[in-house]
Tab-separated table of N, CA and C in Angstrom:
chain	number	residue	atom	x	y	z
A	413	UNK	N	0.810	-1.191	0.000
A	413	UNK	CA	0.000	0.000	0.000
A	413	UNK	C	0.851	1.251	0.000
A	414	UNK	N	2.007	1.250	0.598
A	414	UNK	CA	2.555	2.650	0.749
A	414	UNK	C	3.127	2.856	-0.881
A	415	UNK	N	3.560	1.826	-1.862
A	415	UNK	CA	4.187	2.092	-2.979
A	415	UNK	C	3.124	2.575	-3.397
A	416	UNK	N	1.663	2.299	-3.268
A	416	UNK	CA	0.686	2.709	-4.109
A	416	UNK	C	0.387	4.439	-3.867
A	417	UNK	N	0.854	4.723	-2.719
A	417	UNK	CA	0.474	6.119	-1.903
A	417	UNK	C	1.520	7.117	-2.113
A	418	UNK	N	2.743	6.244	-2.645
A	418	UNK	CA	4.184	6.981	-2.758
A	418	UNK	C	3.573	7.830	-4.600
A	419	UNK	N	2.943	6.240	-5.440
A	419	UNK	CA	3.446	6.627	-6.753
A	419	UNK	C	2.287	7.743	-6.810
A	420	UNK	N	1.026	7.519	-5.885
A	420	UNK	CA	0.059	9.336	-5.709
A	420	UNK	C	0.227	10.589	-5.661
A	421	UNK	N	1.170	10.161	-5.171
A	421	UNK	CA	2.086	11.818	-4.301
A	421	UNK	C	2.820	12.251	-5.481
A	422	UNK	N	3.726	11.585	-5.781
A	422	UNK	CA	4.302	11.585	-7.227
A	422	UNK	C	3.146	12.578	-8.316
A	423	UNK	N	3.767	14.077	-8.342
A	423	UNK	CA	3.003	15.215	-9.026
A	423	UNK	C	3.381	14.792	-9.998
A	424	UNK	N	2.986	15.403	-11.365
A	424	UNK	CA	3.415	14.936	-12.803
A	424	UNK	C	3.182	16.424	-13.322
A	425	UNK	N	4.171	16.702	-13.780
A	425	UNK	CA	3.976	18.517	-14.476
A	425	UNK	C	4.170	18.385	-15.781
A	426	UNK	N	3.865	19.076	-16.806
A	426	UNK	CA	3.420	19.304	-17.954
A	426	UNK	C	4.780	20.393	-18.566
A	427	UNK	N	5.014	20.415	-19.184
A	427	UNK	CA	6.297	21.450	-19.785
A	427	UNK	C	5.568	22.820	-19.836
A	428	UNK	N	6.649	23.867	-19.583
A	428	UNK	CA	5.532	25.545	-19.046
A	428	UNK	C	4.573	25.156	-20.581
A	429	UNK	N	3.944	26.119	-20.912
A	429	UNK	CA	3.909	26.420	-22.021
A	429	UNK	C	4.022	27.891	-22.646
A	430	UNK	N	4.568	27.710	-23.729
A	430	UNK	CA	5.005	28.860	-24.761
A	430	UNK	C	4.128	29.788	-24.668
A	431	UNK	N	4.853	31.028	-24.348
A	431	UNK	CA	3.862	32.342	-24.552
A	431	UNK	C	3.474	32.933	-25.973
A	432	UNK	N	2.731	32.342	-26.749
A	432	UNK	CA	2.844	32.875	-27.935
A	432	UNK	C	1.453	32.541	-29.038
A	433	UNK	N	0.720	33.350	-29.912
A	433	UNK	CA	-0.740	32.755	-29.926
A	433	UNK	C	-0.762	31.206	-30.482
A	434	UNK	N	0.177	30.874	-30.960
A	434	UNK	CA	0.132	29.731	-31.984
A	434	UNK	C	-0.152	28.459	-30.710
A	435	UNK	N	1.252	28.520	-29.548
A	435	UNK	CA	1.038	27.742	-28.530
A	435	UNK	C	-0.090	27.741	-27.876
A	436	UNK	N	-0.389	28.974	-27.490
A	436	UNK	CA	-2.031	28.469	-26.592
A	436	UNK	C	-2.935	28.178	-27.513
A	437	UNK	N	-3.056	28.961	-28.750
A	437	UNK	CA	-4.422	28.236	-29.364
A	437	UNK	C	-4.042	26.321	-29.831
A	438	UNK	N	-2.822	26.157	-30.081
A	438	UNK	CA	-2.712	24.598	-30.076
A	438	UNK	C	-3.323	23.579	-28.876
A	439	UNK	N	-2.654	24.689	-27.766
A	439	UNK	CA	-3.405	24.001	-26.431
A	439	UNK	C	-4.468	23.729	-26.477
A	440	UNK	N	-4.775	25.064	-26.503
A	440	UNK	CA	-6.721	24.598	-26.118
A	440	UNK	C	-7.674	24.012	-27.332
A	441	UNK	N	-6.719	23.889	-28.523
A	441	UNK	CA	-7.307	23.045	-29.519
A	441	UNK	C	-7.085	21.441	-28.928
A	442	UNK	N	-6.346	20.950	-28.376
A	442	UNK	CA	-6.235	19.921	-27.772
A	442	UNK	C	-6.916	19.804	-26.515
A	443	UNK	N	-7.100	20.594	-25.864
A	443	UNK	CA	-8.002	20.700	-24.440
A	443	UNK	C	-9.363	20.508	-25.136
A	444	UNK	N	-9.656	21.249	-26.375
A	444	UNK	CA	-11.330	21.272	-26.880
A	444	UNK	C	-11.509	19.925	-27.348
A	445	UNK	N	-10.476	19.198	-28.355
A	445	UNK	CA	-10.838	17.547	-28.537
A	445	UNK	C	-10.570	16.463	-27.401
A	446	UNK	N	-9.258	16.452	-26.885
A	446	UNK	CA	-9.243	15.527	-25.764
A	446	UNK	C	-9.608	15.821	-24.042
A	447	UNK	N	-10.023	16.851	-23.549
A	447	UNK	CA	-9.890	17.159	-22.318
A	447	UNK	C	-11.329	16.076	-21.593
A	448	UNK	N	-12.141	16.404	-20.806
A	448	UNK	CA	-13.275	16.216	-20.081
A	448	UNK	C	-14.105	17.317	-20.996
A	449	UNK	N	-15.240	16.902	-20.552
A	449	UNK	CA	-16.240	17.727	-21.095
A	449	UNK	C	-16.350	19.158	-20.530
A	450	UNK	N	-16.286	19.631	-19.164
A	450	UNK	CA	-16.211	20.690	-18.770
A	450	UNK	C	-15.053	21.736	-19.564
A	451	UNK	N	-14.054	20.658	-19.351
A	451	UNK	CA	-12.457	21.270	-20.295
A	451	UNK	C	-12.980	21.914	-21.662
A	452	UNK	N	-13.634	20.735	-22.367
A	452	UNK	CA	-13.716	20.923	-23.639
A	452	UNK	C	-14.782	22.444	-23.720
A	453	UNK	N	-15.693	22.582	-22.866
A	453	UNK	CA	-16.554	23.863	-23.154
A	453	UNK	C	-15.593	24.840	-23.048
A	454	UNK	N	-15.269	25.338	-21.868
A	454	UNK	CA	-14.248	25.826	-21.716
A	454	UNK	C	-13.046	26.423	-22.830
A	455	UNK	N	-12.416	25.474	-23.174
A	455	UNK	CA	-11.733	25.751	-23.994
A	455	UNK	C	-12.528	26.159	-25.311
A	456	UNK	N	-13.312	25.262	-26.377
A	456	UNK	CA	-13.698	25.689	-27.270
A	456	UNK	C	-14.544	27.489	-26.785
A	457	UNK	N	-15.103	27.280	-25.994
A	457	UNK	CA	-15.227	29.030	-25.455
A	457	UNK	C	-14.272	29.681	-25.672
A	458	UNK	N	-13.118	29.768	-25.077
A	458	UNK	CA	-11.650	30.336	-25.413
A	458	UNK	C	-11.540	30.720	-26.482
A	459	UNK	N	-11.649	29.431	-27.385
A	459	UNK	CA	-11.494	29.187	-28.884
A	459	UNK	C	-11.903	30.696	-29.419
A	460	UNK	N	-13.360	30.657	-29.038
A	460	UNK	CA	-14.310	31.300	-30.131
A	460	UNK	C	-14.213	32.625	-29.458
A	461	UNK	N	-13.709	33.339	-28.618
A	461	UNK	CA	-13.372	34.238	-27.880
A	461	UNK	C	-11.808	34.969	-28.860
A	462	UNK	N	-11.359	33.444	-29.106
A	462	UNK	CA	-9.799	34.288	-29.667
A	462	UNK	C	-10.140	34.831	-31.191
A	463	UNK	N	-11.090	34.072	-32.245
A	463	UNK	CA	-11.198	34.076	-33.214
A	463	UNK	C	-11.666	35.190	-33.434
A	464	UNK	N	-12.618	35.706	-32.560
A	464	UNK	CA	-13.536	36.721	-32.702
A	464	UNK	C	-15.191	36.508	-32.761
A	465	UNK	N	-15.416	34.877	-32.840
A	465	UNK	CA	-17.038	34.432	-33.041
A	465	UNK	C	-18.046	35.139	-32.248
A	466	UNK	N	-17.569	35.701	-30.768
A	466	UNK	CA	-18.629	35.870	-30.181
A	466	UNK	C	-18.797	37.976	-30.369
A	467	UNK	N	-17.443	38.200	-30.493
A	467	UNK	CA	-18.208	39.327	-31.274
A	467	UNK	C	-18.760	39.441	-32.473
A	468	UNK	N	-18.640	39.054	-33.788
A	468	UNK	CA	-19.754	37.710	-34.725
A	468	UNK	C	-20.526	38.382	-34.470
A	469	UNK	N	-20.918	36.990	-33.629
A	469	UNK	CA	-22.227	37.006	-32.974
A	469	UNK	C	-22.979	38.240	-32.610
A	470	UNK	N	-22.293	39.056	-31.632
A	470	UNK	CA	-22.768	40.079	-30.460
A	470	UNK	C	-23.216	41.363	-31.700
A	471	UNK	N	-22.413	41.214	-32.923
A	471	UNK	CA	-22.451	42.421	-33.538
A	471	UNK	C	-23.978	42.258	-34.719
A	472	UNK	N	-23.858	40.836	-35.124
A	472	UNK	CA	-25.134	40.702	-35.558
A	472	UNK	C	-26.269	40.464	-34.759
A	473	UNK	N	-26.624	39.779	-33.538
A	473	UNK	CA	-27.662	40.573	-32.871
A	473	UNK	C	-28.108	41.921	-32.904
A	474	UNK	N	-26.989	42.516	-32.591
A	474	UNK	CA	-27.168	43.992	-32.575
A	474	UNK	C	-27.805	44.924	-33.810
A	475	UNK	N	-27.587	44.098	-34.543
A	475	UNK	CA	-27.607	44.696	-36.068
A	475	UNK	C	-29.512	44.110	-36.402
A	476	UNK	N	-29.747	43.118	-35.866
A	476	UNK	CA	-30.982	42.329	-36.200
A	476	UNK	C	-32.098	42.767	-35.423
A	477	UNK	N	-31.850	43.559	-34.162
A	477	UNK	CA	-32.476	44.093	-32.991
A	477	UNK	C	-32.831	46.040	-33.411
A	478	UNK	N	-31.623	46.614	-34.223
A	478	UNK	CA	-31.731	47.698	-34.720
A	478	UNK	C	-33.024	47.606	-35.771
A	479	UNK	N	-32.816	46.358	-36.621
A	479	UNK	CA	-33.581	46.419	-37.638
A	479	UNK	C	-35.256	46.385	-37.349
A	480	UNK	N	-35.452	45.443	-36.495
A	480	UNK	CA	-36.719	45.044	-35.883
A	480	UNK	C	-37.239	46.442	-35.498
A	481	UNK	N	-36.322	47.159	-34.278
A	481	UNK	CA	-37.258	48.267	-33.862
A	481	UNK	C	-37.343	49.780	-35.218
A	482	UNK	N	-36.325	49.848	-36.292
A	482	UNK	CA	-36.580	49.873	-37.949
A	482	UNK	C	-38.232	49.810	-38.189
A	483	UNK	N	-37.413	48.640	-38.315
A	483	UNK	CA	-39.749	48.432	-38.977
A	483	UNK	C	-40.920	48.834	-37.913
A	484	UNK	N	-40.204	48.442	-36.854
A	484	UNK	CA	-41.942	48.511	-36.041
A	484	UNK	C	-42.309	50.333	-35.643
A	485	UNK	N	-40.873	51.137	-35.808
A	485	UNK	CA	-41.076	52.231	-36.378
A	485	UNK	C	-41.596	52.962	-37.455
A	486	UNK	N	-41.299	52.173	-38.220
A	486	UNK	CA	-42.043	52.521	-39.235
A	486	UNK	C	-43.336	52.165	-39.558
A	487	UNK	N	-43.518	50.734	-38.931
A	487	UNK	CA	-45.386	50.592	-39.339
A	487	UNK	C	-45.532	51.433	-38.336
A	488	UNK	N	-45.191	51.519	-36.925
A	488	UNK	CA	-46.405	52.353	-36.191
A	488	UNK	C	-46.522	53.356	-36.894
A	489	UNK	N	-45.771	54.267	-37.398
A	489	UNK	CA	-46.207	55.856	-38.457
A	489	UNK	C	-47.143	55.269	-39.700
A	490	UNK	N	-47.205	54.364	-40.004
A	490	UNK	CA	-48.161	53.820	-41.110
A	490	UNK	C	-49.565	54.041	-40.208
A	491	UNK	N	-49.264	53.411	-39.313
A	491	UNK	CA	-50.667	53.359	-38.961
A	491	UNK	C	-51.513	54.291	-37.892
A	492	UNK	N	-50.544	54.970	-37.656
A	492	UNK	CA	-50.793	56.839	-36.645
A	492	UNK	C	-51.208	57.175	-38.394
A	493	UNK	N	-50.637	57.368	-39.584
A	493	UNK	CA	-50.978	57.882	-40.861
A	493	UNK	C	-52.723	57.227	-41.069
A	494	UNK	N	-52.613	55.991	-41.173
A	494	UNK	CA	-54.201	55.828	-41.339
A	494	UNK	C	-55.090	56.125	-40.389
A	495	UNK	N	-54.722	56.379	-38.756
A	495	UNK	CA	-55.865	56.476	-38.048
A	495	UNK	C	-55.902	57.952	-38.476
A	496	UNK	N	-55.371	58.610	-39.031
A	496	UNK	CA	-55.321	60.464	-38.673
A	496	UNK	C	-55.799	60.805	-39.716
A	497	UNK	N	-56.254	59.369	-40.954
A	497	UNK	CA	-56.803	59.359	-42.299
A	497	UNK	C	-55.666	60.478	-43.343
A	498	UNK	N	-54.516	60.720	-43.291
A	498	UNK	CA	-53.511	61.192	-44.167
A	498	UNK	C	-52.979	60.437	-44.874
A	499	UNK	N	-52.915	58.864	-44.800
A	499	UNK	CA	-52.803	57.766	-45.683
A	499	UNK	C	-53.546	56.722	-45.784
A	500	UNK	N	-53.858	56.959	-47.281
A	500	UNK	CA	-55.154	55.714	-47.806
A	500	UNK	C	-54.501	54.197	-48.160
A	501	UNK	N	-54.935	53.309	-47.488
A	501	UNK	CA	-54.518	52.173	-47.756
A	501	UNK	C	-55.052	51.836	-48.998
A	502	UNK	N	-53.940	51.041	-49.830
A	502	UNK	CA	-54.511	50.550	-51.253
A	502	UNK	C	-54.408	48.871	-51.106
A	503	UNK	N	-54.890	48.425	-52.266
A	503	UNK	CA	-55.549	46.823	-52.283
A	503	UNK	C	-54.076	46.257	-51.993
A	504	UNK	N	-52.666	46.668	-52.704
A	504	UNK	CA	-51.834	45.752	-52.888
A	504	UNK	C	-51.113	45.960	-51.086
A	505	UNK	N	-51.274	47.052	-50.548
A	505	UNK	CA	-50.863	46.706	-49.156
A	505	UNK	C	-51.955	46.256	-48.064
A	506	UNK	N	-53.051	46.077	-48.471
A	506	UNK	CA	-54.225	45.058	-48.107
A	506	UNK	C	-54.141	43.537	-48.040
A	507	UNK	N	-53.490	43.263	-49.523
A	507	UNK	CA	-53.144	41.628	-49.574
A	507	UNK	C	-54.138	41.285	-49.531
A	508	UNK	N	-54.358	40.416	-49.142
A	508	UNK	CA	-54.921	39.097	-48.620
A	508	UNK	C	-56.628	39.620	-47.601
A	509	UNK	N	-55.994	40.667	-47.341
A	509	UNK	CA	-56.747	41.259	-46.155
A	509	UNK	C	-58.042	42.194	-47.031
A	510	UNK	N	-58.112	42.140	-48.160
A	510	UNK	CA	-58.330	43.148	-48.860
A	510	UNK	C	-59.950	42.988	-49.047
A	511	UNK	N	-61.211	43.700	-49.000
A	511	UNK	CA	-62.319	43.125	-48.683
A	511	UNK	C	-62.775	43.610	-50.094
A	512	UNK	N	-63.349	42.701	-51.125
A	512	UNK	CA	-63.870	43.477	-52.317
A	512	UNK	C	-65.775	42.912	-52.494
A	513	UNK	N	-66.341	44.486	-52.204
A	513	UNK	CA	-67.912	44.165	-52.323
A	513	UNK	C	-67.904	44.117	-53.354
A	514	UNK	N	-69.493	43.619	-53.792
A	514	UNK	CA	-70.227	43.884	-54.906
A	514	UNK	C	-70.231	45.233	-55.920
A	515	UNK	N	-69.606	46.312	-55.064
A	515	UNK	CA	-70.047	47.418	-55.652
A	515	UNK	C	-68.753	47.588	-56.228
A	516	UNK	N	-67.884	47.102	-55.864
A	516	UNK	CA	-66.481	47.225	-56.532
A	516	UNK	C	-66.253	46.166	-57.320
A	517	UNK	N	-66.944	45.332	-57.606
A	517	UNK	CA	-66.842	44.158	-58.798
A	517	UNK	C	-67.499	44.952	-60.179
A	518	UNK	N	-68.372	45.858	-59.908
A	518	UNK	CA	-69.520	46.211	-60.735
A	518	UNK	C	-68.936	47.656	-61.558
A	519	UNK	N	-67.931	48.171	-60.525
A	519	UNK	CA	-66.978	49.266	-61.032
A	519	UNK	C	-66.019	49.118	-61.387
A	520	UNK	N	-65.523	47.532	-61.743
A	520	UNK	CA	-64.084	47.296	-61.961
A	520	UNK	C	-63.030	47.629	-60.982
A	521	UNK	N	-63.578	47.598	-59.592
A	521	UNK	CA	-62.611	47.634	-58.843
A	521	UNK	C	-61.843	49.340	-58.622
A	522	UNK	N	-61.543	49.568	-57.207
A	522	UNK	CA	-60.603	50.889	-57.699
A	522	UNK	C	-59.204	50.290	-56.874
A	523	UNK	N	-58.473	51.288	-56.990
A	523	UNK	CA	-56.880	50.876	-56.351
A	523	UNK	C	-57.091	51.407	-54.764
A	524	UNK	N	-58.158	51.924	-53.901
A	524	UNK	CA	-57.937	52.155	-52.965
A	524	UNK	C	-59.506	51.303	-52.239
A	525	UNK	N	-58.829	50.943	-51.066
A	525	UNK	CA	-59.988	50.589	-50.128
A	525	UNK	C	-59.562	50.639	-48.611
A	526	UNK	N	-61.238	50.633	-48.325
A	526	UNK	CA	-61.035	50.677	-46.651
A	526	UNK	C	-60.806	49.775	-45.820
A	527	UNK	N	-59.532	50.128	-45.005
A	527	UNK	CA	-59.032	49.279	-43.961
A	527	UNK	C	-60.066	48.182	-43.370
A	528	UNK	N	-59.935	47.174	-43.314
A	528	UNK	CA	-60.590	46.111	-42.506
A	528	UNK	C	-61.201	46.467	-40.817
């Protein structure tokens, strides 16, 4: 038992490693395929931290979140424009939505109608 407790104690160190980007990103390219799973998040995090992915990322959110509040700026003025009746909705931004009576079959239709 004590040889078994001796060869425990027995630390095992790793060579420093190189200060330099090539060395650590080799590292943690090896930490991301062989480590434990915790290791491996970890590191591939690192990874995508050195590359630049998560600003990527951070910058197209940003860009997709600008756009959204874009439009919903802009329909709300579409539609402050129709309640204040200064813009007439026509059939082709109606779509689908577009209600055509009898009386507009009989007139050939016009290019403007009333909101639903």
């Amino acid at each position: 038992m004590s040889a078994l407790n001796a060869t425990n104690a027995i630390q095992k160190t790793n060579p420093p490693l190189e200060f330099s980007k090539k060395a650590i990103r080799e590292h943690l390219q090896f930490h991301a395929t062989n480590g434990p799973a915790y290791v491996q998040i970890q590191a591939t995090k690192a990874l995508a931290r050195m590359i630049g992915l998560y600003d990527d990322a951070k910058n197209g959110f940003s860009e997709a979140v600008d756009n959204v509040k874009q439009k919903g700026k802009s329909l709300h003025e579409r539609m402050e424009a129709i309640r204040n009746g200064t813009h007439k909705v026509t059939r082709e931004e109606l779509g689908d939505y577009a209600i055509v009576t009898e009386e507009d079959e009989e007139e050939g239709g016009t290019d403007e109608a009333e909101p639903p």
